XYZ file of N, CA, C and O in Angstrom:
724
model
N -21.123 -29.720 27.943
C -21.253 -27.638 28.286
C -20.720 -26.974 27.119
O -20.787 -25.667 26.570
N -19.374 -27.518 26.178
C -19.273 -27.305 25.658
C -19.819 -27.165 23.669
O -19.753 -26.496 23.605
N -20.640 -27.884 23.714
C -22.276 -27.572 23.219
C -22.669 -26.906 22.200
O -22.856 -26.077 22.190
N -22.897 -26.337 24.191
C -23.639 -25.103 24.591
C -22.347 -23.846 24.275
O -23.479 -22.731 23.398
N -21.327 -23.337 23.991
C -21.065 -22.204 24.022
C -20.441 -22.765 21.412
O -19.429 -22.314 21.267
N -20.876 -23.787 21.389
C -20.601 -23.998 19.827
C -19.016 -25.407 19.236
O -18.613 -24.480 18.565
N -18.379 -25.207 20.675
C -17.220 -25.768 20.919
C -17.237 -27.220 19.976
O -16.125 -28.747 20.335
N -18.428 -28.027 20.288
C -18.388 -29.590 20.003
C -18.207 -30.157 18.733
O -17.888 -29.009 17.846
N -18.307 -31.517 18.301
C -18.352 -31.252 17.172
C -18.975 -31.206 16.105
O -19.016 -31.704 14.494
N -19.782 -30.775 15.830
C -20.968 -30.413 15.385
C -20.999 -29.681 14.642
O -20.782 -28.199 14.682
N -20.796 -29.956 12.983
C -20.270 -28.654 11.972
C -21.300 -28.098 11.180
O -21.016 -26.813 11.276
N -22.450 -28.117 12.029
C -23.680 -27.207 11.324
C -23.585 -26.396 12.122
O -24.294 -25.194 11.922
N -23.886 -26.440 13.664
C -23.454 -25.968 15.478
C -23.245 -24.525 14.742
O -22.681 -23.995 14.855
N -21.436 -25.486 14.663
C -20.020 -24.566 14.706
C -20.183 -23.822 13.519
O -20.157 -22.576 13.089
N -20.917 -23.981 12.210
C -20.931 -23.059 10.717
C -22.357 -22.054 11.688
O -22.264 -20.629 11.516
N -23.205 -22.604 11.853
C -24.023 -21.313 12.658
C -24.085 -20.972 13.626
O -24.219 -19.710 13.750
N -22.932 -21.019 14.619
C -23.412 -19.985 15.637
C -21.849 -19.193 15.761
O -21.648 -17.809 16.052
N -21.184 -19.665 15.112
C -19.799 -18.871 14.541
C -19.125 -18.320 13.436
O -19.064 -16.920 12.897
N -20.145 -19.370 12.287
C -19.454 -18.599 10.753
C -19.887 -17.218 10.334
O -19.287 -17.062 10.091
N -20.965 -17.383 10.820
C -21.964 -15.895 9.709
C -21.424 -14.970 10.654
O -20.438 -13.510 10.243
N -21.343 -14.757 12.469
C -20.172 -13.149 12.514
C -19.289 -13.169 12.804
O -18.562 -12.264 12.698
N -17.788 -14.262 12.439
C -17.031 -13.931 11.977
C -16.884 -13.732 10.821
O -16.360 -12.291 10.414
N -17.334 -14.288 9.834
C -17.862 -13.961 8.209
C -17.782 -12.076 8.044
O -17.815 -11.234 7.745
N -19.230 -12.135 9.399
C -19.499 -10.093 9.251
C -18.938 -9.741 9.746
O -18.537 -8.318 9.148
N -17.976 -10.017 10.593
C -16.720 -8.717 11.687
C -15.762 -8.986 9.783
O -15.550 -8.216 10.134
N -15.106 -9.841 9.607
C -14.289 -9.747 8.725
C -14.053 -8.851 7.042
O -14.146 -7.904 6.882
N -15.982 -9.066 6.962
C -16.047 -7.975 6.138
C -16.611 -6.859 6.873
O -16.116 -6.009 5.840
N -16.580 -6.672 7.071
C -16.465 -4.966 8.216
C -15.481 -4.845 8.379
O -15.184 -3.606 7.977
N -14.441 -5.075 9.262
C -13.225 -4.774 9.025
C -12.409 -4.667 7.612
O -11.844 -3.671 7.773
N -12.641 -5.039 6.414
C -12.250 -5.395 5.258
C -12.864 -3.825 4.798
O -11.369 -3.274 3.861
N -14.635 -3.952 4.574
C -14.464 -2.976 3.746
C -13.796 -1.256 5.010
O -13.693 -0.360 4.273
N -13.645 -1.402 6.505
C -13.378 0.254 7.309
C -11.666 0.149 6.796
O -11.550 1.833 6.478
N -11.260 -1.207 6.334
C -9.860 -0.425 5.678
C -9.538 0.464 5.002
O -8.206 0.510 4.708
N -9.871 -0.435 4.170
C -10.167 -0.430 2.402
C -10.425 0.754 2.513
O -9.745 1.919 1.893
N -11.217 1.456 2.938
C -11.371 3.317 3.023
C -10.787 3.712 3.867
O -10.203 4.702 3.137
N -9.942 3.294 4.456
C -9.085 4.124 5.547
C -7.419 3.778 4.648
O -7.045 4.725 4.232
N -7.209 3.016 3.470
C -5.981 3.109 3.687
C -6.276 3.182 1.720
O -6.352 1.986 1.223
N -5.635 3.792 1.124
C -6.051 4.689 -0.364
C -4.647 4.563 -0.894
O -3.990 6.225 -0.784
N -3.577 3.351 -0.905
C -2.519 3.491 -1.200
C -2.822 3.351 -2.627
O -4.166 3.032 -3.754
N -1.539 3.247 -4.042
C -2.025 3.884 -4.879
C -0.066 2.950 -5.638
O 0.739 2.954 -4.507
N -0.965 2.752 -6.706
C 0.726 2.082 -7.644
C 1.412 2.564 -8.178
O 0.178 2.874 -9.095
N 2.356 3.234 -8.383
C 3.093 4.312 -9.888
C 3.994 3.342 -10.177
O 4.717 2.951 -9.807
N 3.408 3.267 -11.560
C 4.339 3.014 -12.758
C 5.607 4.062 -13.139
O 5.593 5.389 -13.498
N 6.560 4.316 -12.338
C 7.399 4.547 -12.634
C 7.372 4.505 -14.167
O 8.279 4.299 -14.837
N 8.042 6.312 -14.818
C 8.476 6.974 -15.892
C 6.722 7.226 -16.434
O 6.358 7.805 -18.013
N 5.167 6.708 -15.746
C 4.227 6.746 -16.431
C 3.450 5.529 -17.241
O 2.175 5.753 -17.890
N 4.556 4.104 -17.319
C 3.473 3.471 -18.313
C 4.979 2.227 -17.337
O 5.735 1.812 -16.820
N 4.591 0.803 -17.837
C 4.764 -0.256 -17.536
C 6.127 -0.705 -18.033
O 6.999 -1.322 -16.656
N 6.486 -0.240 -19.236
C 7.835 -0.362 -19.135
C 8.579 1.195 -19.305
O 8.467 0.826 -20.679
N 8.860 1.681 -18.998
C 9.191 2.872 -18.771
C 10.955 3.533 -18.084
O 11.236 4.269 -18.013
N 11.579 1.886 -17.620
C 13.008 2.542 -16.692
C 13.626 2.307 -17.624
O 13.878 0.863 -17.807
N 14.189 3.907 -18.365
C 14.979 3.265 -19.399
C 16.121 4.720 -20.010
O 14.943 5.593 -19.744
N 16.866 4.587 -20.797
C 17.697 6.161 -21.103
C 16.496 7.131 -21.885
O 15.027 5.758 -22.573
N 15.988 7.905 -22.120
C 15.729 8.818 -22.931
C 14.044 8.896 -22.598
O 12.841 10.307 -23.044
N 13.587 8.262 -21.338
C 12.572 9.539 -20.489
C 13.112 10.066 -19.403
O 13.822 9.849 -18.235
N 12.359 10.769 -19.279
C 12.299 12.340 -18.230
C 11.805 11.641 -17.551
O 10.159 12.442 -16.525
N 12.140 10.816 -16.328
C 12.476 10.268 -14.964
C 11.689 11.194 -13.658
O 10.978 11.241 -13.171
N 12.438 12.844 -14.341
C 12.431 13.615 -13.001
C 10.568 14.695 -13.509
O 10.746 15.329 -12.580
N 10.685 14.142 -14.688
C 9.025 15.419 -14.949
C 8.196 14.360 -14.277
O 7.455 15.114 -13.288
N 8.130 13.553 -14.796
C 6.950 12.891 -14.150
C 7.079 12.497 -12.668
O 5.873 12.412 -12.428
N 7.833 12.622 -11.694
C 8.066 12.330 -10.815
C 7.694 13.559 -10.488
O 6.591 13.801 -9.178
N 7.895 14.927 -10.544
C 7.380 16.278 -10.295
C 5.701 16.619 -9.782
O 5.379 17.447 -9.200
N 5.085 15.294 -11.380
C 3.804 15.423 -11.444
C 3.159 14.576 -10.387
O 2.077 14.034 -10.424
N 3.727 13.527 -9.874
C 3.703 12.893 -9.257
C 3.181 13.085 -7.726
O 3.550 14.261 -7.075
N 2.217 12.548 -7.089
C 2.360 12.761 -5.646
C 2.560 11.551 -5.125
O 1.605 10.559 -4.642
N 3.507 10.951 -4.041
C 3.638 9.933 -3.388
C 3.419 9.843 -1.712
O 3.843 10.625 -1.240
N 2.237 8.874 -1.148
C 2.243 8.915 0.071
C 3.494 7.731 0.380
O 3.680 6.524 -0.279
N 2.961 7.868 1.906
C 3.600 6.062 2.589
C 2.541 5.017 2.158
O 1.412 5.825 2.491
N 3.012 3.927 2.117
C 2.076 2.832 1.887
C 2.308 2.557 -0.048
O 2.479 1.724 -0.479
N 2.127 3.999 -0.424
C 2.534 3.746 -2.458
C 2.916 2.776 -2.670
O 4.075 2.334 -1.636
N 3.226 1.934 -3.991
C 4.302 1.571 -4.216
C 4.739 1.951 -5.415
O 3.871 2.608 -6.543
N 6.522 2.202 -5.867
C 7.054 1.965 -7.421
C 6.770 0.933 -8.406
O 7.743 -0.289 -7.751
N 6.020 1.077 -9.520
C 6.588 -0.770 -10.514
C 7.527 0.183 -11.228
O 7.225 0.924 -11.808
N 8.063 -1.120 -10.802
C 9.492 -0.414 -12.163
C 9.786 -1.317 -12.635
O 9.672 -2.525 -12.815
N 9.407 -1.334 -13.996
C 9.347 -2.104 -15.423
C 10.243 -1.791 -16.188
O 10.881 -0.671 -17.010
N 11.334 -2.914 -16.411
C 12.507 -2.735 -17.212
C 13.057 -4.153 -17.937
O 12.490 -4.679 -17.523
N 13.830 -3.887 -18.686
C 14.562 -4.695 -19.756
C 15.666 -5.453 -18.802
O 16.707 -4.939 -18.385
N 15.400 -6.251 -18.539
C 16.394 -7.399 -17.327
C 17.936 -7.526 -17.593
O 18.197 -7.624 -16.603
N 17.870 -8.063 -18.865
C 19.187 -8.340 -19.655
C 19.863 -6.445 -19.311
O 21.295 -6.792 -19.491
N 19.297 -5.916 -19.338
C 19.850 -4.430 -19.419
C 19.857 -3.063 -17.973
O 21.862 -3.078 -18.264
N 19.393 -3.631 -17.838
C 19.403 -2.185 -16.204
C 18.868 -2.991 -14.850
O 17.926 -4.391 -15.089
N 18.684 -2.336 -13.749
C 18.572 -2.365 -12.708
C 17.920 -1.433 -11.603
O 18.417 -0.410 -12.673
N 17.612 -1.787 -10.900
C 17.137 -0.641 -9.878
C 18.042 -0.607 -8.258
O 17.360 -1.584 -8.003
N 18.333 0.476 -8.215
C 19.196 0.567 -6.803
C 18.728 2.005 -6.416
O 18.679 2.851 -6.309
N 18.763 1.454 -5.336
C 17.993 3.016 -3.873
C 18.946 3.391 -3.928
O 20.102 2.158 -2.742
N 19.574 4.688 -3.502
C 20.558 4.883 -3.358
C 20.438 6.684 -2.141
O 19.446 7.123 -1.622
N 21.480 6.431 -1.885
C 21.155 7.735 -1.062
C 21.482 9.489 -2.007
O 21.862 9.188 -3.234
N 21.320 10.425 -1.539
C 21.339 11.628 -2.538
C 22.628 12.237 -2.672
O 22.797 12.436 -4.052
N 23.811 11.677 -2.206
C 25.253 12.129 -2.111
C 25.321 11.168 -4.187
O 25.599 11.218 -4.877
N 25.176 10.093 -4.163
C 24.973 8.660 -4.641
C 23.707 8.546 -5.936
O 24.617 8.809 -7.490
N 23.189 9.592 -5.412
C 22.080 10.073 -6.720
C 22.637 10.830 -7.762
O 22.923 10.586 -8.645
N 23.337 12.047 -6.905
C 23.714 12.945 -7.785
C 24.539 12.597 -9.036
O 24.877 13.651 -9.680
N 25.495 12.424 -7.897
C 26.823 11.630 -9.020
C 26.902 10.746 -9.580
O 27.440 10.453 -10.222
N 26.160 10.053 -9.779
C 25.531 8.363 -10.190
C 27.367 7.489 -9.843
O 27.083 6.956 -11.106
N 26.667 7.117 -8.885
C 27.506 6.381 -7.841
C 26.800 5.359 -7.839
O 25.789 5.255 -7.160
N 26.954 4.424 -8.573
C 26.269 2.594 -8.156
C 26.771 1.918 -6.967
O 26.429 0.583 -7.462
N 27.984 2.432 -6.474
C 28.445 1.771 -5.675
C 27.840 1.928 -4.142
O 28.132 3.402 -4.105
N 27.815 0.927 -2.975
C 27.365 1.983 -1.523
C 26.084 1.726 -1.702
O 25.093 2.291 -1.022
N 25.265 1.033 -2.657
C 23.910 1.118 -2.467
C 23.242 1.084 -0.865
O 23.629 0.316 -0.805
N 22.185 0.944 -1.420
C 20.948 1.141 0.145
C 20.379 -0.501 0.132
O 20.584 -1.207 0.504
N 19.642 -0.102 -1.302
C 18.994 -1.686 -1.913
C 19.350 -1.784 -3.258
O 18.483 -1.300 -3.978
N 18.886 -3.040 -3.461
C 18.611 -3.716 -4.786
C 17.219 -3.921 -4.793
O 17.686 -5.199 -4.123
N 16.849 -2.890 -5.451
C 15.226 -3.443 -5.530
C 15.650 -4.639 -6.955
O 14.775 -5.351 -7.100
N 16.189 -5.096 -7.380
C 16.413 -5.859 -9.178
C 15.424 -7.331 -8.281
O 16.335 -7.793 -7.807
N 14.968 -8.112 -9.124
C 14.137 -8.769 -8.601
C 14.964 -9.977 -9.572
O 14.074 -11.359 -9.462
N 15.027 -9.534 -11.000
C 15.405 -10.428 -11.672
C 14.594 -10.564 -12.542
O 15.120 -10.877 -14.170
N 13.181 -10.546 -12.898
C 12.088 -10.825 -13.726
C 12.186 -9.251 -14.735
O 11.810 -8.578 -15.841
N 12.306 -8.012 -14.543
C 12.321 -6.749 -14.529
C 10.773 -5.724 -14.854
O 10.057 -4.946 -15.337
N 10.437 -6.408 -13.399
C 9.281 -6.487 -13.051
C 9.554 -5.940 -11.217
O 8.684 -6.739 -10.626
N 9.768 -5.424 -11.093
C 9.621 -4.944 -9.178
C 9.208 -3.634 -9.451
O 8.758 -2.854 -9.883
N 8.556 -3.929 -7.415
C 8.111 -3.242 -6.613
C 8.729 -3.068 -5.792
O 8.811 -3.678 -5.096
N 8.615 -1.135 -5.667
C 9.719 -1.011 -3.843
C 8.137 -0.085 -3.476
O 8.080 0.595 -3.740
N 7.592 -0.340 -2.165
C 6.659 -0.095 -1.073
C 7.596 0.890 -0.614
O 8.533 0.816 -0.371
N 7.192 2.000 -0.191
C 7.032 3.399 0.098
C 7.560 3.771 1.773
O 5.679 3.780 1.584
N 7.662 3.072 2.154
C 7.439 3.235 3.983
C 7.846 4.540 4.854
O 7.208 3.596 5.923
N 8.365 5.262 4.230
C 8.405 5.961 5.575
C 8.837 7.519 4.793
O 8.467 7.827 3.282
N 7.905 8.710 5.135
C 7.493 9.725 5.025
C 9.085 10.476 4.674
O 10.234 10.891 5.462
N 9.869 10.683 3.353
C 11.334 10.710 2.871
C 11.564 10.596 1.666
O 10.702 10.999 0.593
N 12.766 12.005 1.051
C 12.831 11.388 -0.357
C 13.786 10.334 -0.618
O 14.800 9.663 0.020
N 13.327 9.481 -1.696
C 13.776 8.291 -2.065
C 14.488 8.833 -3.137
O 14.169 9.305 -3.854
N 15.832 8.030 -3.229
C 16.100 8.192 -4.876
C 17.157 6.975 -5.307
O 17.189 5.713 -4.717
N 16.221 6.355 -6.497
C 16.940 4.843 -7.489
C 18.129 5.131 -8.760
O 17.170 7.006 -8.875
N 18.492 4.618 -8.946
C 19.215 4.712 -10.273
C 19.966 3.341 -10.593
O 19.319 2.713 -9.641
N 20.147 3.291 -12.147
C 20.742 2.116 -12.553
C 21.935 2.680 -12.905
O 22.479 3.579 -13.323
N 22.845 1.063 -12.365
C 24.372 0.611 -12.739
C 24.571 0.529 -14.339
O 23.276 1.172 -15.248
N 25.773 0.836 -14.003
C 26.407 0.556 -15.399
C 26.159 1.848 -16.491
O 25.953 1.775 -18.237
N 26.865 2.941 -15.780
C 25.781 4.196 -16.397
C 25.509 4.499 -17.205
O 25.354 5.742 -17.709
N 23.809 3.550 -16.646
C 23.173 3.805 -18.035
C 22.344 5.656 -16.845
O 21.257 6.399 -17.424
N 22.622 5.756 -15.676
C 21.802 6.927 -14.819
C 22.475 8.375 -16.054
O 21.932 9.278 -15.436
N 24.463 8.193 -15.994
C 24.462 9.346 -16.550
C 22.936 9.626 -17.960
O 23.307 10.747 -18.152
N 22.893 8.594 -18.655
C 21.741 8.738 -20.072
C 20.257 9.141 -19.219
O 19.339 9.828 -19.956
N 20.364 9.277 -17.642
C 19.362 9.585 -17.191
C 18.364 8.880 -16.087
O 17.384 8.602 -16.510
N 19.088 7.938 -16.138
C 18.333 6.808 -15.447
C 18.721 6.652 -13.588
O 18.790 5.950 -13.673
N 17.971 7.514 -13.786
C 16.870 7.990 -12.338
C 16.416 8.881 -11.769
O 15.763 8.834 -12.469
N 15.772 8.304 -10.286
C 14.660 9.456 -10.037
C 15.055 10.083 -8.899
O 14.486 8.515 -7.694
N 14.066 10.376 -8.816
C 14.035 10.321 -7.035
C 12.777 11.252 -6.568
O 11.599 11.875 -7.861
N 11.817 10.302 -5.631
C 10.403 11.332 -5.188
C 10.338 11.706 -3.528
O 11.317 10.482 -3.155
N 9.553 12.440 -3.534
C 9.330 12.370 -2.569
C 8.278 12.296 -1.741
O 6.826 12.725 -2.007
N 8.199 11.463 -0.615
C 6.855 10.478 -0.151
C 6.314 11.824 1.185
O 7.322 12.269 2.065
N 5.192 12.026 0.846
C 4.073 12.425 2.075
C 4.125 11.555 3.170
O 3.244 10.451 2.707
N 3.498 11.583 4.262
C 2.787 11.278 4.639
C 0.898 10.822 4.225
O 0.736 12.206 3.199
N 0.235 10.021 4.546
C -1.145 9.746 4.679
C -1.359 10.410 5.061
O -1.609 10.879 5.904
N -2.550 12.080 4.608
C -3.315 12.931 4.437
C -4.690 11.964 5.085
O -4.779 11.146 4.766
N -4.935 12.316 6.518
C -6.393 12.785 6.880
C -7.047 11.923 6.091
O -7.394 13.323 4.990
N -8.683 11.517 5.630
C -9.789 11.796 5.242
C -10.050 13.033 5.375
O -10.559 13.895 6.426
N -10.541 13.613 3.902
C -10.812 15.084 3.886
C -12.821 14.632 4.399
O -13.519 14.364 4.098
N -12.847 15.595 5.372
C -14.354 16.126 6.060
C -15.354 15.825 4.282
O -14.564 16.552 3.551
N -16.675 15.589 4.640
C -17.894 15.617 3.090
C -17.985 17.067 3.036
O -17.769 18.102 4.230
N -18.589 17.941 1.839
C -18.156 18.984 1.362
C -19.903 19.495 2.263
O -20.235 20.691 2.804
N -20.620 18.579 2.647
C -21.800 19.675 3.442
C -21.455 19.438 5.449
O -22.465 19.137 5.721
N -20.781 18.574 5.126
C -20.323 18.759 7.273
C -20.129 19.757 7.308
O -20.327 21.392 6.995
N -20.579 20.201 9.044
C -21.109 21.426 10.615
C -19.840 22.317 9.356
O -18.138 21.675 9.340
N -19.732 23.717 10.064
C -18.702 24.299 9.523
C -17.778 23.940 10.954
O -17.936 23.152 12.214
N -16.162 25.223 10.732
C -15.450 24.225 11.839
C -16.056 24.120 13.193
O -15.278 23.998 14.511
N -16.640 25.362 13.726
C -16.704 26.284 14.608
C -18.333 25.171 15.038
O -18.407 25.120 16.766
N -18.578 24.478 14.851
C -20.108 23.998 15.528
C -19.664 22.262 15.543
O -18.775 21.601 15.361
N -20.030 21.681 16.546
C -19.778 20.235 17.039
C -20.927 19.519 16.375
O -22.005 19.744 16.071
N -20.401 18.279 16.535
C -21.032 17.512 15.174
C -21.441 16.026 15.701
O -20.360 15.098 17.489
N -22.515 15.114 16.103
C -22.726 13.888 17.046
C -22.085 12.732 16.331
O -22.275 11.792 16.728
N -22.343 13.246 14.983
C -21.055 11.463 14.699
C -19.602 11.571 15.015
O -19.026 12.048 14.722
N -19.608 10.387 15.446
C -18.428 9.502 15.972
C -17.034 9.605 14.661
O -18.718 8.664 13.770
N -16.108 9.372 14.696
C -15.401 8.564 13.190
C -15.280 6.813 13.583
O -16.243 6.096 14.615
N -16.218 6.056 12.502
C -16.146 4.939 12.302
C -14.416 3.704 13.170
O -13.456 4.286 12.595
N -15.249 3.199 13.692
C -14.525 2.426 14.733
C -14.396 0.567 14.197
O -15.361 0.332 14.177
N -13.009 0.394 13.519
C -13.681 -0.677 13.024
C -14.076 -1.813 14.887
O -14.724 -3.005 13.914
N -13.455 -2.389 15.533
C -13.906 -2.863 16.433
C -15.610 -2.310 17.177
O -15.936 -3.061 16.979
N -15.340 -1.601 16.475
C -17.198 -1.144 16.972
C -18.334 -1.608 16.223
O -19.408 -2.026 16.374
N -17.668 -1.893 14.726
C -18.176 -2.161 13.566
C -18.454 -3.539 14.038
O -20.076 -4.425 13.646
N -17.594 -4.244 13.571
C -17.046 -6.277 14.299
C -18.968 -6.236 15.658
O -19.364 -7.053 15.607
N -18.180 -5.660 16.782
C -18.991 -5.772 17.475
C -21.476 -4.899 16.480
O -21.590 -6.362 17.471
N -20.779 -4.863 16.185
C -22.067 -4.504 16.147
C -22.241 -5.190 15.671
O -23.666 -5.760 16.024
N -21.990 -5.515 14.537
C -22.724 -7.082 13.346
C -22.498 -8.461 14.292
O -23.871 -9.217 14.368
N -21.639 -8.545 15.062
C -21.908 -9.433 16.006
C -23.313 -9.789 16.743
O -24.529 -10.599 16.967
N -23.220 -8.856 17.395
C -24.541 -8.562 19.098
C -25.956 -8.544 17.844
O -26.563 -8.716 18.238
N -26.175 -7.678 16.501
C -26.900 -7.652 15.696
C -27.485 -9.203 15.442
O -28.942 -9.560 14.808
N -25.956 -9.540 14.932
C -26.986 -11.065 14.893
C -27.270 -12.362 15.779
O -27.786 -12.816 15.502
N -26.420 -11.850 16.732
C -27.045 -12.687 18.441
C -28.868 -12.471 17.978
O -29.542 -12.942 18.823
N -29.355 -10.980 18.243
C -30.431 -10.464 18.315
C -31.113 -11.242 17.719
O -32.509 -11.337 17.495
N -31.101 -11.044 16.076
C -31.673 -11.687 14.694
C -31.681 -13.488 14.973
O -33.360 -13.812 14.878
N -31.065 -13.839 15.787
C -30.495 -15.819 15.794
C -31.485 -15.603 16.884
O -32.146 -17.102 16.767
N -31.542 -15.071 18.116
C -32.498 -15.472 19.226
C -34.240 -15.301 18.759
O -34.627 -15.084 17.856
């Protein structure tokens, strides 16, 4: 009975009955998830090592668009600078005590994931904030995918449904079963 459902000890049978549909399902889900999640990594200041005084981080931030799920990459000299998430008041007054989170990992190459739609505030302690080593980023919710340019007008209805990852998995498994039989 167990052999009939592919749960026996025969590894070859297990590979042929389970592995192919499972791999097809995994690939389908990964493709769908990658298409849906368009996250970006933003190098703070515009390059790999730009968390330092003298860089106009406010100008850089104003030309970037940040979404929930994006990451901020802070590259800096690990023995001189650090990265602290602070509130707006501490940001405006360069107060480095009572911070929300110390982003500093010790290597001078830290990534902070933006998890909420809000304004985040970051600064470096040790007086460097007064030299401009601070940045705020306005994080937006992820936008829904835009329809293709040749899609029907808003008044027309379409028979195409959005892709559903589970539907894709079921489709590939059923297609495999049909081919296998």
